[in-house]
Amino acid sequence: MPIGDRKREIRARMLVNGAATGPLTALDNPISFWGGVDLATGKLSNPSHPQCGVSLRHAIVLMPHTIGSTAGPGALLELLAADLGPAAILLDEGDPAPVVASRVLSFIGETATPVGVLSKEGYAAAKAWRDANAVLKDGVLSPVTATS
Amino acid sequence: MTPRLDLTAAEQKSLSGDDGQAMQWAMETIVAAADAMDAERLTAISSAHLVGAYHSGPANVALLEKLLRAEARVSVPTTLNASSADLTDDAASCFRGSAGADARKVVRMLTQMGCAASLTCAPYFLKTRPQFGDRVAWAETNAILFANSVIGARTLKTPQYLDLAAALTGKLPEADVLTDEGRAPALCIDASVLSRWWFTDAVAFELIGYAVGGIAGSRIPYVYGLPDAIDQLMLRSMCAAMGAAGGIAMAHIEGSTPEAENGRAHCEAADLFSSAIKLSDVTLFNIRKTLGDSATSPVSGVFIGSPHLGLEDIARLNQQIDDRKGALKAPLYASLGRDVYEEAARAGFIAALSARGVQFVRDTCTYYTPLADNLPLPVVTTSAKWAAYGRAGLNVDPIIATQAEAVEAALTGEFNRDDAYWRP
């Protein structure tokens, strides 16, 4: 899907380094990984979230931050280890919860899932690419255009 | 690592692996969290309370096994939160499938690292309760709110694994509510127009807390207009409900919490009072509706103790049930930590209440157990947290109730609103 003629890039401050490719799934509200995501499917499961049913699996997930139970990283770790979790997580504010879950993943011998923070402007710009395929590499997010 | 983070020589040593692989993982985790939180240094903590005492899956087990192989040991006194099953030897069959064995394994590994198997979500009832000004690494949202707001201890809303890393290293990033500036309120909530009849039952503080948590989001609120010197059990209710509805780690409550005067001064200086959000009777009735407001109805059961009951809660329950005759017509499940259970047993409350049919669930929360699965009729709870999680995560229809309504529902098998309390 063509996104535009101009090649665009958004720089992320990476909290956990890594590369990812996938659809850019933008969550309008924060989520809790504990009780907010179905651990058997990777889909949002809290009926009070406006995007309940949306899958996070293999997506570059754009989300404000996490909320809810302090047990969130435990749920996120299991999702990631079971290959049901996001390909990358990009936040609009620093949040240690996804960072520590991803770091546990690398400690137990799996590939860490990249986690980054975008600036306010970068976050808003990335939201405009929602559902496009995107690449995150070396701290740079860019949409995959039809010609690239 | 953030260039701004300033580590001591000892912290650098742990980070470089000189103190072993477990300590290196822990220090790397603390440093990564410090980076995410823009901290400039780490701070020492005097104790920790870990949320991960339940079985969350094989990756968690792999982490704990690897840490144990690397001889991980906690460096500060560390207690464990509620587990996913009642692990006491005399527990009724109170877990699903292999949940009991799995949870036991997780708890055993954590105790091998030196954690105390307290298995309670109410660590403020333990002898290890911190003092005003102590810096600690607590997880479990209700406990964090109680520690920061009511005790005046200082803890981040410490997520799982950061809590374990903090217990191993004795450190946390110095950020957020660990700093003076991080404890300043960002909005005011005015409760002065609430009718005064509310405050005779803890359910008011459940509803107020749920309202405040929803309004505050992730901003620390300064709440005023409530009665002075609210007792700790009611503050406990308010903290638990704030945690269930919001993302805050702390609240100031005028006349009741130890740092409220600082909070007031900040609100005056920042002119936050002029934009205060008012709580009204209608607000609280709407929260009651959200949490569960069925009319008169036969019930499948009554669930109390979310968070875990304290000794005083049990003494009050004993008094209420002792005042009435007859067997319970609906099951009443009371959840509590094993330490409080022992205290209550020594005081004679467990024997007396068990004889009347009250069923005690230790170590876990009833919403992890099959006790609350697919109940055909509404269930009564005094806890906003239980009602909110029960409605979202279990196939049940909760009703939020006063203490007296809950006991009455258990005795009669029927729920009836107590019109003497709930004025129009």
XYZ file of C-alpha atoms in Angstrom:
572
model
C 0.000 0.000 0.000
C 1.547 3.341 -0.982
C 1.779 5.697 1.946
C 3.013 8.718 0.049
C 5.679 9.735 -2.354
C 8.088 11.054 0.184
C 10.216 8.623 2.170
C 9.573 9.293 5.801
C 11.311 8.230 8.954
C 10.579 8.600 12.642
C 13.355 8.242 15.146
C 12.666 6.298 18.367
C 14.644 6.354 21.584
C 15.228 2.630 21.991
C 14.877 1.196 25.505
C 15.480 -2.345 24.209
C 17.307 -2.571 20.882
C 16.205 -4.732 17.991
C 14.610 -4.800 14.570
C 11.042 -5.623 13.529
C 8.737 -5.629 10.525
C 4.958 -5.784 10.670
C 1.686 -3.941 10.489
C 1.635 -0.777 12.573
C -1.173 -1.349 15.078
C -2.039 1.867 16.915
C -3.866 1.505 20.240
C -5.893 4.583 21.112
C -6.082 3.711 24.823
C -3.461 2.209 27.125
C -3.767 -1.489 27.948
C -2.974 -3.903 30.743
C -1.235 -7.044 29.520
C -2.588 -8.810 32.623
C -6.310 -9.279 32.018
C -6.333 -7.065 28.934
C -4.904 -9.498 26.372
C -5.961 -13.093 25.710
C -2.856 -15.168 26.467
C -4.022 -17.924 24.098
C -4.398 -15.689 21.024
C -2.633 -12.354 21.572
C -5.872 -10.434 20.985
C -7.126 -7.584 23.153
C -9.706 -9.135 25.465
C -10.996 -6.407 27.781
C -14.512 -5.505 26.586
C -14.053 -1.959 27.909
C -11.157 -1.314 25.499
C -12.451 0.266 22.255
C -10.244 -2.046 20.169
C -11.183 -5.274 21.974
C -10.545 -8.195 19.586
C -7.612 -6.550 17.764
C -4.573 -8.853 17.533
C -1.165 -7.664 18.734
C 0.616 -10.725 17.351
C 3.609 -9.852 15.158
C 2.489 -6.203 14.982
C 4.567 -3.115 15.642
C 2.321 -1.874 18.426
C 2.029 1.846 18.999
C 0.579 2.426 22.463
C 0.564 5.298 24.989
C 1.810 3.201 27.945
C 0.631 0.252 30.033
C -1.919 0.458 32.836
C -3.398 -1.831 35.455
C -1.885 -4.713 37.368
C 1.813 -4.729 38.250
C 1.701 -8.334 36.981
C 1.542 -7.008 33.392
C 5.146 -7.986 32.525
C 4.446 -11.585 33.580
C 1.636 -11.820 31.030
C 3.620 -9.976 28.330
C 6.601 -12.302 28.835
C 4.456 -15.403 28.274
C 2.815 -13.857 25.196
C 6.216 -13.050 23.693
C 7.749 -16.415 24.576
C 4.781 -18.182 22.940
C 5.244 -16.101 19.772
C 1.841 -14.477 20.302
C 3.094 -11.031 21.225
C 3.983 -7.838 19.391
C 6.990 -7.672 17.033
C 7.884 -4.344 18.681
C 6.375 -1.898 21.159
C 6.591 1.868 20.646
C 5.404 4.073 23.500
C 4.629 7.758 23.872
C 6.179 7.846 27.343
C 8.889 5.848 29.080
C 7.333 2.816 30.767
C 9.516 0.186 32.463
C 6.914 -2.632 32.266
C 7.427 -3.731 28.614
C 11.166 -3.075 28.977
C 11.649 -5.515 31.836
C 9.491 -8.203 30.154
C 11.554 -7.971 26.979
C 14.817 -8.124 28.925
C 13.694 -11.334 30.679
C 13.063 -12.813 27.246
C 16.673 -12.293 26.206
C 17.950 -13.584 29.576
C 16.186 -16.917 29.008
C 17.713 -17.219 25.533
C 15.027 -15.796 23.253
C 15.359 -12.736 21.036
C 14.411 -9.577 22.911
C 11.434 -7.685 21.529
C 12.415 -4.096 20.694
C 10.849 -1.384 22.868
C 11.167 2.318 22.121
C 9.771 5.716 23.031
C 8.710 8.270 20.419
C 8.601 12.032 20.813
C 5.118 13.607 20.964
C 5.444 14.666 17.310
C 6.858 11.302 16.276
C 4.045 9.462 18.044
C 1.385 11.557 16.313
C 3.090 11.086 12.932
C 3.408 7.322 13.421
C -0.301 7.124 14.306
C -1.091 8.516 10.862
C 0.511 5.394 9.366
C -1.738 3.055 11.313
C -2.309 -0.356 9.707
C 0.440 0.221 7.125
C 3.327 -2.234 7.087
C 6.329 -0.724 8.771
C 9.952 -1.451 9.551
C 11.767 -0.627 12.765
C 15.556 -0.811 12.416
C 18.405 0.929 14.233
C 15.904 3.098 16.111
C 14.181 4.310 12.946
C 10.548 3.570 12.100
C 9.480 3.861 8.478
C 6.507 2.688 6.466
C 7.060 0.037 3.825
C 5.840 1.650 0.641
C 4.692 -0.246 -2.445
C 7.881 0.622 -4.271
C 10.379 -0.001 -1.487
C 22.249 2.998 29.177
C 21.206 6.602 29.491
C 24.228 8.896 29.587
C 22.582 10.725 32.490
C 22.544 7.694 34.787
C 25.240 7.947 37.411
C 26.165 4.561 38.907
C 28.281 3.922 41.999
C 31.359 1.694 41.760
C 29.437 -1.144 43.444
C 26.542 -0.794 40.995
C 28.982 -0.793 38.059
C 30.568 -3.941 39.445
C 27.218 -5.745 39.519
C 26.435 -4.508 36.030
C 29.700 -5.835 34.653
C 28.999 -9.325 35.980
C 31.569 -9.398 38.803
C 28.806 -10.313 41.287
C 27.539 -13.209 39.182
C 25.032 -13.713 36.402
C 21.909 -13.288 38.543
C 23.078 -9.959 39.931
C 24.106 -8.852 36.454
C 20.633 -9.586 35.060
C 19.080 -7.752 37.998
C 21.307 -4.682 37.671
C 20.812 -4.577 33.886
C 17.072 -4.655 34.501
C 17.268 -1.807 37.040
C 19.410 0.243 34.649
C 17.029 -0.371 31.726
C 14.097 0.717 33.901
C 16.074 3.790 35.008
C 16.583 4.628 31.346
C 12.839 4.274 30.660
C 12.072 6.510 33.666
C 14.770 9.137 32.980
C 16.365 8.532 36.384
C 19.765 10.072 37.116
C 20.752 7.657 39.864
C 19.614 4.587 41.764
C 18.373 4.597 45.334
C 18.616 1.951 48.075
C 15.457 0.180 49.217
C 14.898 -1.460 52.610
C 12.430 -4.186 51.606
C 10.510 -5.617 48.662
C 7.117 -7.194 48.004
C 6.924 -9.279 44.811
C 3.844 -9.796 42.659
C 5.167 -12.880 40.860
C 4.188 -15.567 43.378
C 1.660 -17.063 40.992
C 2.125 -19.340 37.980
C 2.066 -17.146 34.870
C 3.643 -19.627 32.475
C 6.724 -21.547 31.314
C 8.847 -18.483 30.465
C 8.513 -17.244 34.053
C 9.561 -20.676 35.325
C 12.553 -20.631 32.939
C 13.624 -17.262 34.368
C 13.379 -18.416 37.980
C 15.234 -21.672 37.201
C 18.045 -19.798 35.489
C 18.310 -17.309 38.359
C 18.458 -20.170 40.868
C 21.184 -21.923 38.893
C 23.082 -18.631 39.147
C 22.498 -18.709 42.940
C 20.246 -15.662 43.060
C 19.535 -14.425 46.609
C 17.480 -11.430 47.660
C 19.522 -8.740 49.406
C 16.658 -7.117 51.366
C 13.738 -8.631 53.331
C 11.251 -9.698 50.655
C 7.646 -10.843 50.977
C 5.447 -12.510 48.353
C 2.080 -11.420 47.023
C -0.987 -13.655 46.754
C -0.505 -16.771 44.655
C -2.760 -18.438 42.093
C -3.964 -21.135 44.495
C -4.528 -21.779 48.203
C -1.291 -23.602 49.054
C -1.975 -24.362 52.702
C -1.858 -28.064 53.504
C -5.452 -28.184 54.691
C -6.876 -26.212 51.740
C -9.982 -27.542 50.128
C -9.505 -28.463 46.477
C -9.401 -24.844 45.585
C -7.605 -24.590 42.284
C -8.036 -25.517 38.652
C -6.142 -28.493 37.208
C -2.413 -28.259 37.861
C -2.651 -24.700 39.218
C -1.798 -25.833 42.747
C 1.359 -27.748 41.755
C 2.490 -25.002 39.376
C 1.993 -22.254 41.956
C 3.809 -24.316 44.605
C 6.794 -24.657 42.290
C 6.977 -20.892 41.673
C 6.668 -20.143 45.395
C 9.309 -22.777 46.234
C 11.781 -21.240 43.789
C 11.213 -17.749 45.191
C 11.611 -18.958 48.775
C 14.889 -20.612 47.710
C 16.017 -17.106 46.768
C 15.204 -15.993 50.314
C 11.674 -14.600 49.908
C 9.147 -15.108 52.732
C 6.069 -17.070 51.610
C 3.628 -14.521 53.032
C 1.347 -14.944 49.982
C -0.813 -11.919 50.654
C -1.908 -8.874 48.691
C -2.125 -6.945 51.990
C 1.541 -6.716 53.087
C 0.627 -3.680 55.214
C -0.857 -6.192 57.708
C 2.476 -8.020 58.071
C 5.116 -7.370 60.725
C 7.443 -6.232 57.915
C 5.243 -3.176 57.239
C 7.503 -0.217 56.373
C 7.589 3.105 58.243
C 7.036 6.669 57.066
C 9.813 7.709 54.671
C 11.166 4.177 54.037
C 11.965 3.436 50.409
C 10.708 0.031 49.354
C 10.040 -1.886 46.141
C 6.434 -2.983 46.362
C 4.372 -4.463 43.587
C 0.586 -5.110 43.842
C -1.377 -1.981 43.106
C -3.523 -1.777 46.234
C -0.472 -2.218 48.449
C 1.497 0.421 46.540
C -1.298 2.958 47.010
C -1.536 2.119 50.714
C 2.242 2.317 51.236
C 2.667 5.670 49.512
C -0.570 7.325 50.593
C -1.410 5.969 54.051
C 1.981 4.917 55.479
C 4.033 7.599 53.728
C 6.625 5.021 52.671
C 7.930 5.466 49.136
C 7.544 2.887 46.383
C 7.269 2.999 42.630
C 4.355 1.230 41.041
C 6.959 -1.507 40.661
C 6.143 -3.856 37.777
C 6.816 -7.594 37.958
C 10.527 -8.440 37.294
C 11.582 -4.915 38.232
C 10.388 -5.904 41.722
C 12.508 -9.076 41.631
C 15.509 -7.166 40.260
C 15.083 -4.642 43.094
C 14.939 -7.417 45.705
C 18.169 -8.941 44.337
C 20.091 -5.654 44.064
C 18.438 -3.646 46.868
C 18.055 -0.774 44.381
C 15.416 1.082 42.362
C 15.670 3.955 39.876
C 15.292 7.230 41.800
C 12.279 8.566 39.939
C 8.579 9.309 40.159
C 7.086 8.975 43.684
C 10.483 8.094 45.181
C 11.364 11.795 44.841
C 9.739 14.745 46.675
C 8.629 16.371 43.403
C 7.158 13.099 42.186
C 4.732 13.086 45.129
C 3.089 16.420 44.299
C -0.589 16.276 43.365
C -1.622 17.134 39.806
C -5.336 17.598 40.372
C -7.850 18.302 43.149
C -10.987 16.319 43.853
C -13.640 17.955 46.030
C -15.807 15.545 48.060
C -17.354 18.224 50.286
C -20.823 18.074 48.712
C -21.238 14.343 49.386
C -24.026 13.620 51.881
C -22.578 12.685 55.244
C -24.554 9.443 55.588
C -22.196 7.697 53.166
C -19.290 7.615 55.619
C -20.807 5.141 58.083
C -19.861 2.154 55.903
C -16.647 1.159 54.103
C -18.605 0.732 50.862
C -18.574 4.545 50.555
C -14.774 4.468 50.379
C -14.903 1.678 47.796
C -17.146 3.828 45.594
C -15.213 7.053 46.267
C -11.923 5.297 45.535
C -13.241 3.870 42.275
C -14.506 7.313 41.249
C -11.229 9.026 42.213
C -9.117 6.391 40.417
C -11.133 6.831 37.227
C -10.941 10.634 37.343
C -7.254 10.738 38.251
C -5.998 8.342 35.558
C -2.255 8.554 36.172
C -2.244 11.951 37.963
C -1.775 12.051 41.748
C -4.986 13.472 43.241
C -5.486 15.679 46.303
C -8.868 14.697 47.720
C -10.589 17.024 50.176
C -13.982 17.330 51.809
C -14.011 13.824 53.321
C -14.270 13.374 57.117
C -11.008 13.844 59.043
C -8.963 10.920 60.364
C -10.578 8.203 58.240
C -9.674 4.851 59.791
C -7.030 2.695 58.114
C -9.425 -0.029 57.004
C -11.552 2.495 55.157
C -8.420 4.057 53.644
C -7.424 0.530 52.636
C -10.779 0.194 50.829
C -10.269 3.520 49.092
C -6.722 2.620 48.005
C -7.783 -0.764 46.610
C -10.608 0.791 44.616
C -8.396 3.619 43.310
C -5.945 0.981 42.128
C -8.644 -1.057 40.395
C -9.931 1.985 38.488
C -6.790 3.974 37.781
C -3.063 4.039 37.192
C -1.927 6.056 40.193
C 0.662 5.016 42.788
C -0.415 7.574 45.384
C -3.200 9.877 46.584
C -3.344 12.642 49.182
C -6.454 12.672 51.369
C -6.930 15.817 53.412
C -7.077 15.184 57.154
C -6.121 11.512 56.794
C -2.846 10.891 54.943
C 0.529 11.954 56.349
C 1.734 14.092 53.437
C -1.585 15.824 52.777
C -0.333 19.187 54.099
C 2.469 19.205 51.511
C -0.123 18.251 48.939
C -2.393 21.139 49.928
C 0.491 23.633 49.773
C 1.340 22.429 46.293
C -2.299 22.702 45.139
C -2.445 26.271 46.456
C 0.850 27.234 44.813
C -0.135 25.659 41.501
C -3.711 26.999 41.704
C -5.232 23.536 41.348
C -8.199 24.213 43.647
C -9.879 26.479 41.090
C -10.224 23.521 38.708
C -11.198 20.924 41.346
C -13.479 18.133 40.147
C -16.519 17.627 42.373
C -17.741 14.235 43.570
C -21.495 14.142 44.137
C -23.950 11.582 45.486
C -24.932 10.949 41.853
C -21.288 10.152 40.997
C -21.240 7.443 43.665
C -24.609 5.997 42.698
C -23.365 5.799 39.106
C -20.246 3.946 40.263
C -22.484 1.546 42.200
C -24.375 0.938 38.955
C -21.124 0.311 37.032
C -19.820 -2.148 39.603
C -23.027 -4.103 40.068
C -26.388 -2.954 41.167
C -28.855 -5.842 40.835
C -32.160 -5.475 42.570
C -33.456 -7.884 45.205
C -32.307 -11.331 44.218
C -31.354 -14.785 45.437
C -27.547 -15.055 45.330
C -24.950 -17.746 44.577
C -22.468 -16.541 47.168
C -20.721 -13.738 49.018
C -17.048 -12.894 48.409
C -15.100 -10.703 50.815
C -11.396 -10.075 51.309
C -10.137 -8.414 48.139
C -7.592 -7.237 49.149
C -6.957 -9.764 51.928
C -8.708 -9.131 55.234
C -6.942 -7.859 58.328
C -7.491 -9.080 61.880
C -9.837 -6.170 62.611
C -11.939 -6.981 59.535
C -12.339 -10.520 60.828
C -13.191 -9.322 64.332
C -15.954 -7.127 62.847
C -17.249 -9.978 60.695
C -17.307 -12.228 63.748
C -19.287 -9.616 65.664
C -21.801 -9.203 62.833
C -22.371 -12.936 62.410
C -22.370 -13.613 66.142
C -25.228 -11.145 66.536
C -27.413 -13.340 64.336
C -28.641 -16.923 64.622
C -28.872 -19.717 62.106
C -26.791 -21.313 59.402
C -25.640 -19.487 56.293
C -27.991 -20.035 53.337
C -25.445 -18.840 50.760
C -21.697 -19.569 50.936
C -19.555 -16.769 52.365
C -15.915 -16.894 51.201
C -13.405 -14.783 53.104
C -9.892 -14.460 51.676
C -6.895 -13.541 53.764
C -3.175 -14.092 54.129
C -1.823 -17.063 56.090
C -0.236 -14.812 58.761
C -3.494 -12.987 59.517
C -5.278 -16.360 59.463
C -2.943 -17.616 62.218
C -3.563 -14.474 64.283
C -7.321 -14.822 63.783
C -7.115 -18.499 64.746
C -5.284 -17.610 67.990
C -7.994 -15.037 68.735
C -10.673 -17.729 68.258
C -12.315 -16.023 65.271
C -11.526 -18.758 62.742
C -13.128 -21.503 64.844
C -16.179 -19.369 65.628
C -16.755 -18.251 62.046
C -16.019 -21.681 60.546
C -18.617 -23.166 62.884
C -21.150 -20.773 61.393
C -20.203 -21.832 57.858
C -17.780 -19.096 56.763
C -15.201 -20.565 54.353
C -11.677 -19.160 54.511
C -9.466 -19.019 51.438
C -5.800 -18.343 52.159
C -2.826 -17.432 49.962
C -4.872 -16.478 46.912
C -7.786 -14.409 45.743
C -11.135 -16.076 45.198
C -11.225 -14.831 41.621
C -8.308 -17.159 40.797
C -10.240 -20.148 42.129
C -13.099 -22.241 40.738
C -15.278 -20.987 43.610
C -16.418 -18.085 41.444
C -16.765 -19.973 38.144
C -20.005 -19.725 36.209
C -22.248 -19.071 39.172
C -25.856 -18.969 37.999
C -27.053 -16.191 40.324
C -25.573 -12.800 41.209
C -22.794 -12.724 43.792
C -22.339 -10.150 46.548
C -19.041 -8.474 47.372
C -17.963 -5.577 49.564
C -14.982 -4.921 47.272
C -14.973 -2.632 44.229
C -11.810 -4.398 43.048
C -13.463 -7.820 43.203
C -16.600 -6.496 41.487
C -14.596 -4.876 38.674
C -12.331 -7.891 38.037
C -15.169 -10.350 38.562
C -17.294 -8.616 35.962
C -14.437 -8.313 33.430
C -12.696 -11.653 33.959
C -15.218 -14.143 35.351
C -18.616 -15.082 34.098
C -20.394 -13.656 37.154
C -22.805 -10.848 37.967
C -21.456 -9.001 41.024
C -23.382 -6.735 43.388
C -21.383 -4.192 45.401
C -22.730 -4.112 48.962
C -22.284 -2.781 52.482
C -20.827 -5.050 55.165
C -24.303 -5.528 56.654
C -25.896 -6.299 53.275
C -23.182 -8.861 52.522
C -23.628 -10.675 55.843
C -27.411 -10.546 55.488
C -27.165 -12.019 51.967
C -25.097 -14.929 53.293
C -27.544 -15.535 56.164
C -30.705 -15.379 54.074
C -29.405 -16.478 50.660
C -30.974 -13.324 49.272
C -29.692 -9.863 48.516
C -31.730 -6.878 49.635
C -30.662 -3.243 49.536
C -30.498 -1.771 53.038
C -32.652 1.326 52.669
C -31.626 2.505 56.124
C -28.113 3.074 54.725
C -28.703 4.022 51.078
C -30.699 7.244 51.324
C -32.314 8.535 48.134
